[in-house]
Short mmCIF file of C-alpha atoms and ligand atoms in Angstrom, two decimals:
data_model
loop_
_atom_site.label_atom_id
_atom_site.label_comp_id
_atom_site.label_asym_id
_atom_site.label_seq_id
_atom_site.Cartn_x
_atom_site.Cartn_y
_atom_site.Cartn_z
CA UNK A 1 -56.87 186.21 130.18
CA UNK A 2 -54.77 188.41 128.25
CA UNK A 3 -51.20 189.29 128.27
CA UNK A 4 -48.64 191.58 126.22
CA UNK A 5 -46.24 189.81 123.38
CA UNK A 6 -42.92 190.61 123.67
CA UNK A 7 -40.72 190.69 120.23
CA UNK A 8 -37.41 188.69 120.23
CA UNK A 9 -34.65 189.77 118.11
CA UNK A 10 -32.31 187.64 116.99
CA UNK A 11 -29.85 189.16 113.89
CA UNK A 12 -28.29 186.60 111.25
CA UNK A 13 -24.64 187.09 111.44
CA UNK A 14 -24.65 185.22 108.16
CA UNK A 15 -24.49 189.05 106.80
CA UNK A 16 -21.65 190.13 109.12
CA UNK A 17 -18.78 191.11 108.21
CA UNK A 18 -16.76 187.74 109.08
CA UNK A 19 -13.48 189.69 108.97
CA UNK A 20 -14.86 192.07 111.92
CA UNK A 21 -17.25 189.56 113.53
CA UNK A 22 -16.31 190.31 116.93
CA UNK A 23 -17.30 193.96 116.30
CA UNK A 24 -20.11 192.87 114.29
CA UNK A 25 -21.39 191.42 117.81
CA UNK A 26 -20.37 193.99 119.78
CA UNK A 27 -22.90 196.00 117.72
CA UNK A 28 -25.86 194.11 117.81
CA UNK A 29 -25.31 194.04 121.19
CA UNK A 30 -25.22 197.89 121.71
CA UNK A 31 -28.51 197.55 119.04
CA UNK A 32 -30.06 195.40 121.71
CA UNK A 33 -30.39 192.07 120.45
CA UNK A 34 -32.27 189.31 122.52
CA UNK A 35 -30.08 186.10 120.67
CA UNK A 36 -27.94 185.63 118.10
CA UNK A 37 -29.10 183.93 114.78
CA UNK A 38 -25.84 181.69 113.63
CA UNK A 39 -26.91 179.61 109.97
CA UNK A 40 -24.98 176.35 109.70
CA UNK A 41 -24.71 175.35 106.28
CA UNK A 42 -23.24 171.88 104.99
CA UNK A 43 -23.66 172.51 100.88
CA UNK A 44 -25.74 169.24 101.09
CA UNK A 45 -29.26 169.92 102.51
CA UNK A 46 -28.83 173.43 101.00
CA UNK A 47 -26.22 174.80 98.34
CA UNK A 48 -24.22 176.81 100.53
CA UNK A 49 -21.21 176.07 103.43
CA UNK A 50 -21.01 178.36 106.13
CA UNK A 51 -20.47 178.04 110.04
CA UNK A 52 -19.89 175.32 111.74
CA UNK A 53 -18.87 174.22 115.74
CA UNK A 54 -15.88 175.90 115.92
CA UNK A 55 -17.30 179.31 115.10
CA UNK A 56 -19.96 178.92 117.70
CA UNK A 57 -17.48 178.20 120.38
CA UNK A 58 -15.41 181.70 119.31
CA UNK A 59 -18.55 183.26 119.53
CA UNK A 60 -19.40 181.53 122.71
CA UNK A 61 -16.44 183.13 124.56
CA UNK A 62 -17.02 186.98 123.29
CA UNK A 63 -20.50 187.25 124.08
CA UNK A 64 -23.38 186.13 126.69
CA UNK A 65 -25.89 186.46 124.20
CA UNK A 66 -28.02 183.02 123.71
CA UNK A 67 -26.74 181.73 120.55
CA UNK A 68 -29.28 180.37 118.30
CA UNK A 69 -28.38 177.59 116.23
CA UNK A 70 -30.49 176.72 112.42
CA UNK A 71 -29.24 173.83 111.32
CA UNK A 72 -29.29 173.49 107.72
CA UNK A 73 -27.44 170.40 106.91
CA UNK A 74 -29.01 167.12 106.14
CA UNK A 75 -27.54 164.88 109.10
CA UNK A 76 -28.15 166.99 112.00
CA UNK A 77 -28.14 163.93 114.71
CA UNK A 78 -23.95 163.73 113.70
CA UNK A 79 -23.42 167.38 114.62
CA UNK A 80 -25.60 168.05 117.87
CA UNK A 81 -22.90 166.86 120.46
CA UNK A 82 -20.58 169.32 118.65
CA UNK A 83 -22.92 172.53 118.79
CA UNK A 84 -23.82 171.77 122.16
CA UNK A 85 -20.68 171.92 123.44
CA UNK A 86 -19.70 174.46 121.61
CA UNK A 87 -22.06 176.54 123.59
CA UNK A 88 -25.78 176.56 121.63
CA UNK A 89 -28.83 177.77 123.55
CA UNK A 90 -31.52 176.47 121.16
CA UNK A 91 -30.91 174.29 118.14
CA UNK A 92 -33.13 174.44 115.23
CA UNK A 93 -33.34 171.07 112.75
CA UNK A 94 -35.17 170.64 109.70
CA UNK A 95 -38.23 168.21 109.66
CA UNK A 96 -36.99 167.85 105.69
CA UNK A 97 -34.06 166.72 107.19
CA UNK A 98 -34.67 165.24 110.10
CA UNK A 99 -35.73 161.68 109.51
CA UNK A 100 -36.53 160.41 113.15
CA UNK A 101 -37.70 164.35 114.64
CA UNK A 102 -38.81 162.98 118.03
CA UNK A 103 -35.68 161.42 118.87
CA UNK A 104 -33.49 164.18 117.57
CA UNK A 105 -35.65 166.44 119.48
CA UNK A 106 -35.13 164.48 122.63
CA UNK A 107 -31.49 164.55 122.01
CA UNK A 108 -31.02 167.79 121.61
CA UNK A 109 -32.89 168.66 125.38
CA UNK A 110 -30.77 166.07 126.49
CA UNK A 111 -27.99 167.58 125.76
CA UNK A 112 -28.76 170.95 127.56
CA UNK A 113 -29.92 172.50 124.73
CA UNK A 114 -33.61 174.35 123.75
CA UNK A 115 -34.78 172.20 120.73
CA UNK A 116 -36.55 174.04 117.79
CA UNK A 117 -38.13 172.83 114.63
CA UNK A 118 -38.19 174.60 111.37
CA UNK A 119 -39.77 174.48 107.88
CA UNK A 120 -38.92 175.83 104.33
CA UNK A 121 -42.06 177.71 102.87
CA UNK A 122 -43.66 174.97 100.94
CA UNK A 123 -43.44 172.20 103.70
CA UNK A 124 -47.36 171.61 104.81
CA UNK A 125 -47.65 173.18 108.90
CA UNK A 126 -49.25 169.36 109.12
CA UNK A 127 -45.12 168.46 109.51
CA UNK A 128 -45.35 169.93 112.81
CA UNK A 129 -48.49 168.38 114.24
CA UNK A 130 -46.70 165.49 116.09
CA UNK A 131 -43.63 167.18 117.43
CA UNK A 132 -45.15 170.27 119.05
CA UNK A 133 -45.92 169.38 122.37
CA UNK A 134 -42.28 168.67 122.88
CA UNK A 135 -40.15 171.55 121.42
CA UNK A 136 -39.59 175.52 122.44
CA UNK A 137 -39.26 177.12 119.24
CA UNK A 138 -40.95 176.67 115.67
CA UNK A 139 -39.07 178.56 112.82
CA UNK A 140 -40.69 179.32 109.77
CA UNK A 141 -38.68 180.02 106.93
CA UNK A 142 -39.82 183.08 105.27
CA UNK A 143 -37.31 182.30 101.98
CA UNK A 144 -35.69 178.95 100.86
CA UNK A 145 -32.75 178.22 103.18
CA UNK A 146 -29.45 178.82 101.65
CA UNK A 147 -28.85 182.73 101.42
CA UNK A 148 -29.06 186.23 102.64
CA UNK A 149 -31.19 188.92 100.98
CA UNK A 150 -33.81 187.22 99.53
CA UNK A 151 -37.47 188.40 99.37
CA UNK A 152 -39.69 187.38 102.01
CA UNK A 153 -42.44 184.46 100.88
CA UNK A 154 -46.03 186.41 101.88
CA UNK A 155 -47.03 183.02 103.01
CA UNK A 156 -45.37 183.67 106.20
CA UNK A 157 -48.21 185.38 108.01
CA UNK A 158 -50.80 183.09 107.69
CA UNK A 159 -48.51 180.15 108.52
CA UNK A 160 -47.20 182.07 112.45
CA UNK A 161 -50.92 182.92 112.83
CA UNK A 162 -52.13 178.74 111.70
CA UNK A 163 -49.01 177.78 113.96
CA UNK A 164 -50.40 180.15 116.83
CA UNK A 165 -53.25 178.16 116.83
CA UNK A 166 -51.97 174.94 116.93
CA UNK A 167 -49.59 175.52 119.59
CA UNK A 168 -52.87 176.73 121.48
CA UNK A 169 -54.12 173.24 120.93
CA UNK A 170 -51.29 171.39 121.74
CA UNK A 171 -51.45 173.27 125.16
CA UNK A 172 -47.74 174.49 124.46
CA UNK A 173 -48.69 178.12 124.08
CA UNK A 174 -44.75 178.74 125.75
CA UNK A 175 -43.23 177.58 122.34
CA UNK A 176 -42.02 180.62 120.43
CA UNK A 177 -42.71 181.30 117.02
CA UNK A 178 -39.65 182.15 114.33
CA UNK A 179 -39.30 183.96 111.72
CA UNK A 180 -36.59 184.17 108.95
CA UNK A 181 -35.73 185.37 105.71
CA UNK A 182 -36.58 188.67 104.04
CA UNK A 183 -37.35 190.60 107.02
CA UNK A 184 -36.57 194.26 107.04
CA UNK A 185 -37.88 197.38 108.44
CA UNK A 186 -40.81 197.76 106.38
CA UNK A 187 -42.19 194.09 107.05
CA UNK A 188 -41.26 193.88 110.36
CA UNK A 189 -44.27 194.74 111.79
CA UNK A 190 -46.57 192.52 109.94
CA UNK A 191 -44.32 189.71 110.80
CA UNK A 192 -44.40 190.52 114.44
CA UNK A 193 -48.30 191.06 114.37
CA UNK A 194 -49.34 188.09 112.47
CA UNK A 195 -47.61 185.75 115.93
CA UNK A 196 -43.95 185.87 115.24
CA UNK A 197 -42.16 185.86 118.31
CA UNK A 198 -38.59 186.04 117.11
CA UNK A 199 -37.66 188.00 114.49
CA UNK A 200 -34.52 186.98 112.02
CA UNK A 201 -32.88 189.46 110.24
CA UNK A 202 -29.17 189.62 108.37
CA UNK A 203 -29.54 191.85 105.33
CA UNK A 204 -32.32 194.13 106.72
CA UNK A 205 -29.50 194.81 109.63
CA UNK A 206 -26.31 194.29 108.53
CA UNK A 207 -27.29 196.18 105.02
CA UNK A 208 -28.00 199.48 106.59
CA UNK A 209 -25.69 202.25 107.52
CA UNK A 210 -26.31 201.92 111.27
CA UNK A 211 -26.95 198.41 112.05
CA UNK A 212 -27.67 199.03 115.83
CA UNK A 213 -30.22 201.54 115.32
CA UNK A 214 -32.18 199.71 112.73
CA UNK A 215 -32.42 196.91 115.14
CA UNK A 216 -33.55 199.29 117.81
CA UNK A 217 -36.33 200.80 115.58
CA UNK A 218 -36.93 197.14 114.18
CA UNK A 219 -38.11 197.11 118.20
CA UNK A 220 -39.63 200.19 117.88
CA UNK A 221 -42.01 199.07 115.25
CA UNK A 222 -42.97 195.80 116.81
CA UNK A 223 -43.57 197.36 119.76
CA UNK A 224 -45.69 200.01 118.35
CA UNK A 225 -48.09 197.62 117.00
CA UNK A 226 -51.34 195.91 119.31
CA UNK A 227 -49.47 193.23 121.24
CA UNK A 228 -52.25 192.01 123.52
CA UNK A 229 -52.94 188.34 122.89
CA UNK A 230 -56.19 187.20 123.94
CA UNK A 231 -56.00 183.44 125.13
C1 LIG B 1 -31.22 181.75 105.10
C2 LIG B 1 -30.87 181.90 106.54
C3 LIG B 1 -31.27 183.19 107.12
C4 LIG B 1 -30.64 184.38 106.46
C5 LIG B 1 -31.59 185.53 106.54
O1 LIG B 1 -31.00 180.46 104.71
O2 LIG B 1 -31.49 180.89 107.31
O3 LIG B 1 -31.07 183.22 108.52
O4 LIG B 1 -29.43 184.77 107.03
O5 LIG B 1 -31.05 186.56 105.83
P1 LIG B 1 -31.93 187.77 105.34
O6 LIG B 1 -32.49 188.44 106.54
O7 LIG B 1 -30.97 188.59 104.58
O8 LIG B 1 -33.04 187.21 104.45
ZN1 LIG B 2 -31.46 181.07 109.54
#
């Protein structure tokens, strides 16, 4: 059986303008974006502070866009009541982070919410072996969490196409693959061919004189590469 791969897009706001974010939306929106990438920092589990509930819910009530929560703080279990009712579609945690993953995982479907797990570049795909029969989305971080515009870490490709695998094997072949950090226009595709799913992007959009139409090529370029998958 075969069938075609669709790419997911799903632009960082963490390089918005945060003066103009409602505009910054707006245009992502016009750009065609599938989700909304929103990067919680706590200046613990990573040396940076960012967004946090009360954000989401502003964002919640300008757009309809699915609003796709990474976690990067080092007591997620504290904070998941808070971004799920502030209006999260998926929330990603750390398994560096996450000491007791199943629960939190459970927690986080329990509370309405699509739970994804995610891991920095030098965390063994082993991590994930345990947990993937039970979650929708596996992020791979394609740079050490923490900040915008950093280069992409080439390991990414052959992690999304090991994880592929795996998620064959687990017989959850539904679970979308992440990707984030580093990706631009010219790496785009590779991501997208090597089995990312979703594709994260905040400087590589946000960094460009027309945001909305690199995101629309950024589509363009996925889509222009072979996306039959072969099960
Ligand atoms: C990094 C964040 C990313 C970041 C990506 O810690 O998780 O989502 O915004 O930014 P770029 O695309 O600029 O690498
Ligand atoms: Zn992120």
């Amino acid at each position: 059986m075969s069938s075609i791969r669709n790419v997911v897009l799903s632009p960082s706001l963490l390089s918005a303008d945060f003066t103009r974010l409602a505009e910054e939306v707006k245009v992502m929106e016009e750009g065609g974006a599938d989700m909304l990438h929103i990067d919680v920092m706590d200046g613990h589990f990573v040396p940076n502070i960012t967004i946090g509930p009360l954000v989401v819910a502003s964002l919640k009530r300008i757009t309809e866009l699915p609003l796709d929560c990474h976690l990067m703080i080092s007591d997620p279990d504290s904070y998941l009541e808070a971004f799920a009712k502030a209006g999260a579609s998926i929330i990603t945690v750390h398994v560096e982070a996450a000491v007791h993953l199943y629960r939190t995982v459970q927690t986080i479907r329990d509370l309405g919410c699509k739970p994804g797990v995610t891991l920095n570049p030098a965390t063994p795909l082993s991590a994930l072996e345990e947990i993937l029969p039970f979650i929708d989305l596996v992020l791979l971080m394609s740079v050490e969490p923490g900040f915008g515009g950093q280069s992409l870490v080439p390991t990414l490709h052959r992690r999304a196409a090991t994880v592929r695998t795996m998620l064959h094997e687990a017989d959850n072949s539904g679970c979308l693959i992440e990707a984030d950090g580093g990706i631009k226009l010219d790496n785009v595709a590779q991501a997208f061919e090597s089995g990312v799913d979703v594709i994260v992007s905040g400087s590589g959009l946000f960094g460009t004189d027309d945001p909305a139409e690199t995101l629309r090529e950024m589509r363009r370029r996925c889509e222009g590469t072979n996306r039959t998958e072969v099960h």
